[in-house]
mmCIF file of C-alpha atoms in Angstrom:
data_model
loop_
_atom_site.group_PDB
_atom_site.id
_atom_site.type_symbol
_atom_site.label_atom_id
_atom_site.label_comp_id
_atom_site.label_asym_id
_atom_site.label_seq_id
_atom_site.Cartn_x
_atom_site.Cartn_y
_atom_site.Cartn_z
ATOM 1 C CA UNK F 14 -10.696 28.286 -8.305
ATOM 2 C CA UNK F 15 -7.550 27.876 -10.150
ATOM 3 C CA UNK F 16 -9.495 26.053 -12.176
ATOM 4 C CA UNK F 17 -11.917 28.767 -12.982
ATOM 5 C CA UNK F 18 -9.393 30.881 -13.831
ATOM 6 C CA UNK F 19 -7.377 28.885 -15.833
ATOM 7 C CA UNK F 20 -10.754 28.387 -18.160
ATOM 8 C CA UNK F 21 -10.956 31.938 -18.168
ATOM 9 C CA UNK F 22 -7.622 32.750 -19.489
ATOM 10 C CA UNK F 23 -8.319 30.370 -21.983
ATOM 11 C CA UNK F 24 -11.101 32.551 -23.275
ATOM 12 C CA UNK F 25 -8.715 35.860 -23.856
ATOM 13 C CA UNK F 26 -6.684 32.693 -26.677
ATOM 14 C CA UNK F 27 -7.363 35.197 -28.943
ATOM 15 C CA UNK F 28 -5.585 37.583 -30.251
ATOM 16 C CA UNK F 29 -8.267 39.772 -31.144
ATOM 17 C CA UNK F 30 -10.442 39.852 -28.438
ATOM 18 C CA UNK F 31 -12.617 42.088 -27.809
ATOM 19 C CA UNK F 32 -13.119 43.634 -24.337
ATOM 20 C CA UNK F 33 -15.643 43.410 -22.119
ATOM 21 C CA UNK F 34 -17.460 46.176 -19.324
ATOM 22 C CA UNK F 35 -19.890 46.843 -16.820
ATOM 23 C CA UNK F 36 -22.124 49.615 -17.210
ATOM 24 C CA UNK F 37 -24.403 50.708 -13.881
ATOM 25 C CA UNK F 38 -22.989 48.600 -11.566
ATOM 26 C CA UNK F 39 -24.042 49.261 -8.108
ATOM 27 C CA UNK F 40 -23.522 47.493 -4.357
ATOM 28 C CA UNK F 41 -26.705 48.618 -2.171
ATOM 29 C CA UNK F 42 -27.515 47.942 1.276
ATOM 30 C CA UNK F 43 -30.117 47.332 2.592
ATOM 31 C CA UNK F 44 -31.286 46.359 6.225
ATOM 32 C CA UNK F 45 -33.109 47.074 9.549
ATOM 33 C CA UNK F 46 -36.948 45.778 10.279
ATOM 34 C CA UNK F 47 -38.548 47.790 7.066
ATOM 35 C CA UNK F 48 -35.385 46.914 5.465
ATOM 36 C CA UNK F 49 -34.276 50.615 4.382
ATOM 37 C CA UNK F 50 -31.544 51.304 2.297
ATOM 38 C CA UNK F 51 -28.328 52.339 4.345
ATOM 39 C CA UNK F 52 -25.987 52.652 1.720
ATOM 40 C CA UNK F 53 -25.617 52.926 -2.025
ATOM 41 C CA UNK F 54 -22.551 53.048 -3.810
ATOM 42 C CA UNK F 55 -21.644 52.356 -7.791
ATOM 43 C CA UNK F 56 -18.945 50.345 -8.255
ATOM 44 C CA UNK F 57 -15.552 50.616 -10.661
ATOM 45 C CA UNK F 58 -13.158 48.560 -12.499
ATOM 46 C CA UNK F 59 -10.559 50.578 -11.959
ATOM 47 C CA UNK F 60 -10.565 51.070 -8.429
ATOM 48 C CA UNK F 61 -12.614 49.030 -5.172
ATOM 49 C CA UNK F 62 -14.686 50.569 -2.702
ATOM 50 C CA UNK F 63 -12.233 52.569 -0.032
ATOM 51 C CA UNK F 64 -14.289 51.596 2.672
ATOM 52 C CA UNK F 65 -15.205 47.896 3.820
ATOM 53 C CA UNK F 66 -18.992 47.189 3.243
ATOM 54 C CA UNK F 67 -20.189 45.764 6.939
ATOM 55 C CA UNK F 68 -23.525 44.113 7.148
ATOM 56 C CA UNK F 69 -25.321 42.410 9.936
ATOM 57 C CA UNK F 70 -27.520 39.379 10.435
ATOM 58 C CA UNK F 71 -30.642 41.048 9.290
ATOM 59 C CA UNK F 72 -28.657 43.132 6.353
ATOM 60 C CA UNK F 73 -29.462 42.233 2.205
ATOM 61 C CA UNK F 74 -26.195 43.136 0.409
ATOM 62 C CA UNK F 75 -27.654 43.821 -4.093
ATOM 63 C CA UNK F 76 -24.984 44.122 -7.118
ATOM 64 C CA UNK F 77 -26.021 44.772 -9.835
ATOM 65 C CA UNK F 78 -24.615 45.501 -13.322
ATOM 66 C CA UNK F 79 -25.181 45.500 -16.932
ATOM 67 C CA UNK F 80 -22.340 43.463 -18.901
ATOM 68 C CA UNK F 81 -21.745 45.324 -22.438
ATOM 69 C CA UNK F 82 -19.451 45.121 -25.427
ATOM 70 C CA UNK F 83 -16.840 48.024 -24.060
ATOM 71 C CA UNK F 84 -17.113 49.338 -28.452
ATOM 72 C CA UNK F 85 -20.472 48.823 -29.668
ATOM 73 C CA UNK F 86 -22.202 49.501 -26.114
ATOM 74 C CA UNK F 87 -24.299 46.269 -26.901
ATOM 75 C CA UNK F 88 -25.558 44.019 -23.887
ATOM 76 C CA UNK F 89 -23.468 40.205 -23.835
ATOM 77 C CA UNK F 90 -24.176 36.955 -21.994
ATOM 78 C CA UNK F 91 -20.656 35.788 -20.798
ATOM 79 C CA UNK F 92 -19.830 32.164 -20.007
ATOM 80 C CA UNK F 93 -18.942 32.206 -16.957
ATOM 81 C CA UNK F 94 -19.835 35.353 -14.873
ATOM 82 C CA UNK F 95 -19.546 35.007 -10.812
ATOM 83 C CA UNK F 96 -18.423 36.547 -7.192
ATOM 84 C CA UNK F 97 -15.189 35.067 -5.452
ATOM 85 C CA UNK F 98 -15.308 35.826 -1.437
ATOM 86 C CA UNK F 99 -12.062 35.186 0.431
ATOM 87 C CA UNK F 100 -10.464 35.602 3.607
ATOM 88 C CA UNK F 101 -6.653 35.947 3.704
ATOM 89 C CA UNK F 102 -6.164 35.173 6.883
ATOM 90 C CA UNK F 103 -7.433 31.131 6.936
ATOM 91 C CA UNK F 104 -7.479 31.479 2.688
ATOM 92 C CA UNK F 105 -10.653 30.220 2.305
ATOM 93 C CA UNK F 106 -13.544 30.580 -0.319
ATOM 94 C CA UNK F 107 -16.201 30.404 -1.556
ATOM 95 C CA UNK F 108 -17.229 30.580 -5.158
ATOM 96 C CA UNK F 109 -20.883 31.534 -6.027
ATOM 97 C CA UNK F 110 -21.832 32.041 -9.846
ATOM 98 C CA UNK F 111 -23.983 34.960 -10.522
ATOM 99 C CA UNK F 112 -26.984 34.360 -13.835
ATOM 100 C CA UNK F 113 -26.566 36.369 -16.363
ATOM 101 C CA UNK F 114 -30.035 37.325 -19.188
ATOM 102 C CA UNK F 115 -29.514 37.416 -22.392
ATOM 103 C CA UNK F 116 -28.801 41.157 -22.458
ATOM 104 C CA UNK F 117 -26.259 41.373 -20.234
ATOM 105 C CA UNK F 118 -27.508 42.292 -16.927
ATOM 106 C CA UNK F 119 -27.105 40.506 -13.759
ATOM 107 C CA UNK F 120 -28.300 40.570 -9.925
ATOM 108 C CA UNK F 121 -26.984 39.132 -7.336
ATOM 109 C CA UNK F 122 -28.746 39.295 -3.988
ATOM 110 C CA UNK F 123 -26.776 38.423 -0.308
ATOM 111 C CA UNK F 124 -29.676 37.453 2.812
ATOM 112 C CA UNK F 125 -27.214 37.278 5.956
ATOM 113 C CA UNK F 126 -30.276 35.776 7.193
ATOM 114 C CA UNK F 127 -30.109 32.839 5.046
ATOM 115 C CA UNK F 128 -26.174 33.025 3.180
ATOM 116 C CA UNK F 129 -25.433 30.920 0.696
ATOM 117 C CA UNK F 130 -23.949 27.091 1.068
ATOM 118 C CA UNK F 131 -20.648 28.182 -0.851
ATOM 119 C CA UNK F 132 -20.264 31.199 1.371
ATOM 120 C CA UNK F 133 -17.112 30.700 3.335
ATOM 121 C CA UNK F 134 -16.704 29.852 7.255
ATOM 122 C CA UNK F 135 -15.877 33.773 8.634
ATOM 123 C CA UNK F 136 -14.347 34.927 11.765
ATOM 124 C CA UNK F 137 -15.271 38.464 13.631
ATOM 125 C CA UNK F 138 -13.946 41.791 12.232
ATOM 126 C CA UNK F 139 -11.740 39.452 9.292
ATOM 127 C CA UNK F 140 -12.980 41.281 5.748
ATOM 128 C CA UNK F 141 -13.962 38.826 2.874
ATOM 129 C CA UNK F 142 -12.266 39.968 -0.602
ATOM 130 C CA UNK F 143 -15.160 40.149 -2.794
ATOM 131 C CA UNK F 144 -13.892 39.855 -6.306
ATOM 132 C CA UNK F 145 -15.670 39.791 -9.965
ATOM 133 C CA UNK F 146 -14.776 37.407 -12.552
ATOM 134 C CA UNK F 147 -16.156 37.285 -15.825
ATOM 135 C CA UNK F 148 -15.256 35.241 -19.626
ATOM 136 C CA UNK F 149 -16.670 34.945 -22.209
ATOM 137 C CA UNK F 150 -15.006 33.963 -26.218
ATOM 138 C CA UNK F 151 -13.397 35.955 -28.348
ATOM 139 C CA UNK F 152 -13.524 39.067 -25.260
ATOM 140 C CA UNK F 153 -10.858 39.937 -22.429
ATOM 141 C CA UNK F 154 -11.763 38.573 -19.594
ATOM 142 C CA UNK F 155 -12.635 40.989 -16.376
ATOM 143 C CA UNK F 156 -11.039 39.642 -12.769
ATOM 144 C CA UNK F 157 -11.102 42.743 -10.767
ATOM 145 C CA UNK F 158 -12.373 43.477 -6.901
ATOM 146 C CA UNK F 159 -14.847 44.884 -6.362
ATOM 147 C CA UNK F 160 -14.609 45.517 -2.630
ATOM 148 C CA UNK F 161 -14.299 43.862 0.920
ATOM 149 C CA UNK F 162 -16.647 42.844 3.318
ATOM 150 C CA UNK F 163 -17.038 42.625 6.384
ATOM 151 C CA UNK F 164 -19.746 39.787 7.880
ATOM 152 C CA UNK F 165 -20.813 38.767 11.438
ATOM 153 C CA UNK F 166 -18.792 35.705 12.924
ATOM 154 C CA UNK F 167 -19.989 32.107 11.279
ATOM 155 C CA UNK F 168 -21.152 29.135 13.413
ATOM 156 C CA UNK F 169 -17.949 26.123 13.864
ATOM 157 C CA UNK F 170 -18.637 23.366 11.706
ATOM 158 C CA UNK F 171 -20.057 20.321 13.588
ATOM 159 C CA UNK F 172 -17.789 17.612 14.805
ATOM 160 C CA UNK F 173 -17.361 14.836 12.582
ATOM 161 C CA UNK F 174 -18.055 11.226 14.869
ATOM 162 C CA UNK F 175 -14.925 9.992 12.502
ATOM 163 C CA UNK F 176 -12.997 13.138 13.091
ATOM 164 C CA UNK F 177 -10.111 12.440 15.942
ATOM 165 C CA UNK F 178 -9.382 9.682 13.824
ATOM 166 C CA UNK F 179 -7.764 12.083 11.808
ATOM 167 C CA UNK F 180 -6.181 14.771 14.002
ATOM 168 C CA UNK F 181 -2.577 14.519 14.497
ATOM 169 C CA UNK F 182 -1.422 11.612 17.112
ATOM 170 C CA UNK F 183 1.254 12.296 20.373
ATOM 171 C CA UNK F 184 4.464 11.118 18.880
ATOM 172 C CA UNK F 185 5.529 7.581 20.081
ATOM 173 C CA UNK F 186 8.810 7.642 22.015
ATOM 174 C CA UNK F 187 9.478 3.765 22.010
ATOM 175 C CA UNK F 188 11.623 2.756 25.078
ATOM 176 C CA UNK F 189 13.709 -0.211 24.912
ATOM 177 C CA UNK F 190 14.733 -2.981 28.307
ATOM 178 C CA UNK F 191 18.114 -2.268 29.546
ATOM 179 C CA UNK F 192 20.492 -5.330 28.005
ATOM 180 C CA UNK F 193 20.681 -8.300 30.074
ATOM 181 C CA UNK F 194 23.401 -9.070 32.781
ATOM 182 C CA UNK F 195 25.244 -12.591 31.993
ATOM 183 C CA UNK F 196 26.261 -14.094 35.392
ATOM 184 C CA UNK F 197 30.012 -14.376 35.908
ATOM 185 C CA UNK F 198 32.208 -17.198 34.426
ATOM 186 C CA UNK F 199 32.290 -19.164 37.657
ATOM 187 C CA UNK F 200 28.856 -19.512 38.159
ATOM 188 C CA UNK F 201 28.070 -20.597 34.090
ATOM 189 C CA UNK F 202 31.144 -23.038 34.698
ATOM 190 C CA UNK F 203 29.560 -23.750 38.256
ATOM 191 C CA UNK F 204 26.165 -24.688 37.043
ATOM 192 C CA UNK F 205 27.674 -26.355 33.865
ATOM 193 C CA UNK F 206 29.304 -28.879 35.356
ATOM 194 C CA UNK F 207 26.216 -29.761 37.186
ATOM 195 C CA UNK F 208 24.403 -30.523 33.950
ATOM 196 C CA UNK F 209 27.496 -32.298 32.769
ATOM 197 C CA UNK F 210 27.998 -34.787 36.889
ATOM 198 C CA UNK F 211 25.114 -37.094 35.294
ATOM 199 C CA UNK F 212 27.497 -38.217 32.463
ATOM 200 C CA UNK F 213 30.530 -38.450 34.268
ATOM 201 C CA UNK F 214 28.815 -40.642 36.287
ATOM 202 C CA UNK F 215 26.896 -42.717 33.867
ATOM 203 C CA UNK F 216 30.401 -42.922 31.830
ATOM 204 C CA UNK F 217 32.316 -43.788 35.244
ATOM 205 C CA UNK F 218 29.574 -47.028 36.290
ATOM 206 C CA UNK F 219 29.893 -48.222 32.862
ATOM 207 C CA UNK F 220 32.955 -48.752 32.849
ATOM 208 C CA UNK F 221 32.209 -50.420 36.100
ATOM 209 C CA UNK F 222 29.494 -52.952 34.441
ATOM 210 C CA UNK F 223 31.569 -53.055 31.194
ATOM 211 C CA UNK F 224 28.230 -54.375 29.631
ATOM 212 C CA UNK F 225 28.428 -56.466 26.186
ATOM 213 C CA UNK F 226 27.341 -54.017 23.399
ATOM 214 C CA UNK F 227 26.404 -57.005 21.635
ATOM 215 C CA UNK F 228 22.558 -56.748 21.933
ATOM 216 C CA UNK F 229 22.351 -53.470 21.343
ATOM 217 C CA UNK F 230 24.157 -53.189 18.385
ATOM 218 C CA UNK F 231 21.713 -56.308 16.886
ATOM 219 C CA UNK F 232 18.784 -55.068 14.601
ATOM 220 C CA UNK F 233 15.939 -55.587 16.122
ATOM 221 C CA UNK F 234 17.202 -53.541 19.118
ATOM 222 C CA UNK F 235 19.634 -50.526 17.042
ATOM 223 C CA UNK F 236 15.547 -49.055 15.379
ATOM 224 C CA UNK F 237 14.976 -48.412 18.957
ATOM 225 C CA UNK F 238 18.196 -46.512 20.099
ATOM 226 C CA UNK F 239 18.432 -44.911 16.514
ATOM 227 C CA UNK F 240 14.208 -43.476 18.049
ATOM 228 C CA UNK F 241 15.791 -42.238 21.196
ATOM 229 C CA UNK F 242 18.545 -40.366 19.261
ATOM 230 C CA UNK F 243 16.576 -39.067 16.534
ATOM 231 C CA UNK F 244 14.953 -37.723 19.910
ATOM 232 C CA UNK F 245 17.815 -36.391 20.976
ATOM 233 C CA UNK F 246 19.064 -34.734 17.163
ATOM 234 C CA UNK F 247 14.596 -32.571 17.168
ATOM 235 C CA UNK F 248 15.467 -31.088 20.384
ATOM 236 C CA UNK F 249 19.270 -29.846 19.962
ATOM 237 C CA UNK F 250 17.557 -28.517 16.606
ATOM 238 C CA UNK F 251 15.519 -26.881 18.254
ATOM 239 C CA UNK F 252 16.932 -25.386 20.451
ATOM 240 C CA UNK F 253 18.695 -23.706 16.967
ATOM 241 C CA UNK F 254 16.611 -23.287 14.443
ATOM 242 C CA UNK F 255 12.948 -25.055 14.596
ATOM 243 C CA UNK F 256 9.229 -23.149 16.565
ATOM 244 C CA UNK F 257 7.255 -25.337 19.219
ATOM 245 C CA UNK F 258 4.563 -26.002 16.727
ATOM 246 C CA UNK F 259 7.465 -28.206 14.696
ATOM 247 C CA UNK F 260 8.656 -29.495 17.683
ATOM 248 C CA UNK F 261 5.129 -31.121 18.620
ATOM 249 C CA UNK F 262 4.770 -32.622 14.892
ATOM 250 C CA UNK F 263 7.740 -34.147 14.573
ATOM 251 C CA UNK F 264 8.033 -35.736 18.116
ATOM 252 C CA UNK F 265 4.435 -36.815 17.796
ATOM 253 C CA UNK F 266 5.870 -38.836 14.076
ATOM 254 C CA UNK F 267 8.965 -39.605 15.982
ATOM 255 C CA UNK F 268 6.395 -40.990 19.126
ATOM 256 C CA UNK F 269 5.275 -43.225 16.558
ATOM 257 C CA UNK F 270 8.106 -44.819 15.418
ATOM 258 C CA UNK F 271 10.100 -44.961 18.771
ATOM 259 C CA UNK F 272 6.767 -47.068 20.113
ATOM 260 C CA UNK F 273 6.916 -49.558 17.190
ATOM 261 C CA UNK F 274 10.455 -50.269 17.261
ATOM 262 C CA UNK F 275 10.229 -49.938 21.138
ATOM 263 C CA UNK F 276 7.865 -53.214 21.119
ATOM 264 C CA UNK F 277 9.507 -54.987 18.869
ATOM 265 C CA UNK F 278 12.652 -54.645 20.399
ATOM 266 C CA UNK F 279 11.110 -55.398 23.770
ATOM 267 C CA UNK F 280 10.412 -58.809 22.008
ATOM 268 C CA UNK F 281 13.790 -59.498 20.608
ATOM 269 C CA UNK F 282 14.700 -59.564 23.904
ATOM 270 C CA UNK F 283 12.399 -61.592 25.911
ATOM 271 C CA UNK F 284 12.787 -64.456 22.931
ATOM 272 C CA UNK F 285 16.405 -64.240 23.936
ATOM 273 C CA UNK F 286 15.661 -65.072 27.459
ATOM 274 C CA UNK F 287 13.525 -67.587 26.558
ATOM 275 C CA UNK F 288 15.945 -69.637 24.668
ATOM 276 C CA UNK F 289 18.943 -69.251 27.350
#
């Protein structure tokens, strides 16, 4: 609608614009089974009708006029001629173009039994503001309110299957879990002692046995021990930074290395026992 009004204003850009006027504008309402005339009034560009026009489902509204040059009274065919039906309560509007002959004669007919597709949805008892817009190059545009129109309420539009997806969803309220409760320092120290106890026992037994490290540090056994140490390092980094998939990948590679180094270490130990 704003684009249409802006185009009309562009038509008035000329400094010496001529003036359009309407000759014999009239609105007629026909209704009933025989289509008798229920109302007939002249229209004015200076003031809209004081009383609104009411239409039933069987009524027909007709608007007739002739567009003429105000100075010469000759018929003029505008470039744009249309009616605007506007509901100020819902801001809904409908634009209906009107065909004008070369001599400026125009006729619009609204049959409530079959309203045009451009007609806006209506509410019960709420009037529509009917306005007329005319525009032609070298002429001043016309924008005038004609009358208020009360029509029967329209049926609600059918709901689209995907309409629910465009409705406002309820607000999401996040519920955060309570902070984790840490055990007491005594319990933590107790379980830490359980973890360290096997290593303390191993070191105690090691001191009693006093084994020689010459075999463990031999070139044939050292790769196997290094691969076992790599497993410990891998588990530590899994706890610090790595993911489970990475641990499985690296662990599979280390498993192959440990298999060959362990097999080689067993062969070297067996050979030494045979020699001894």
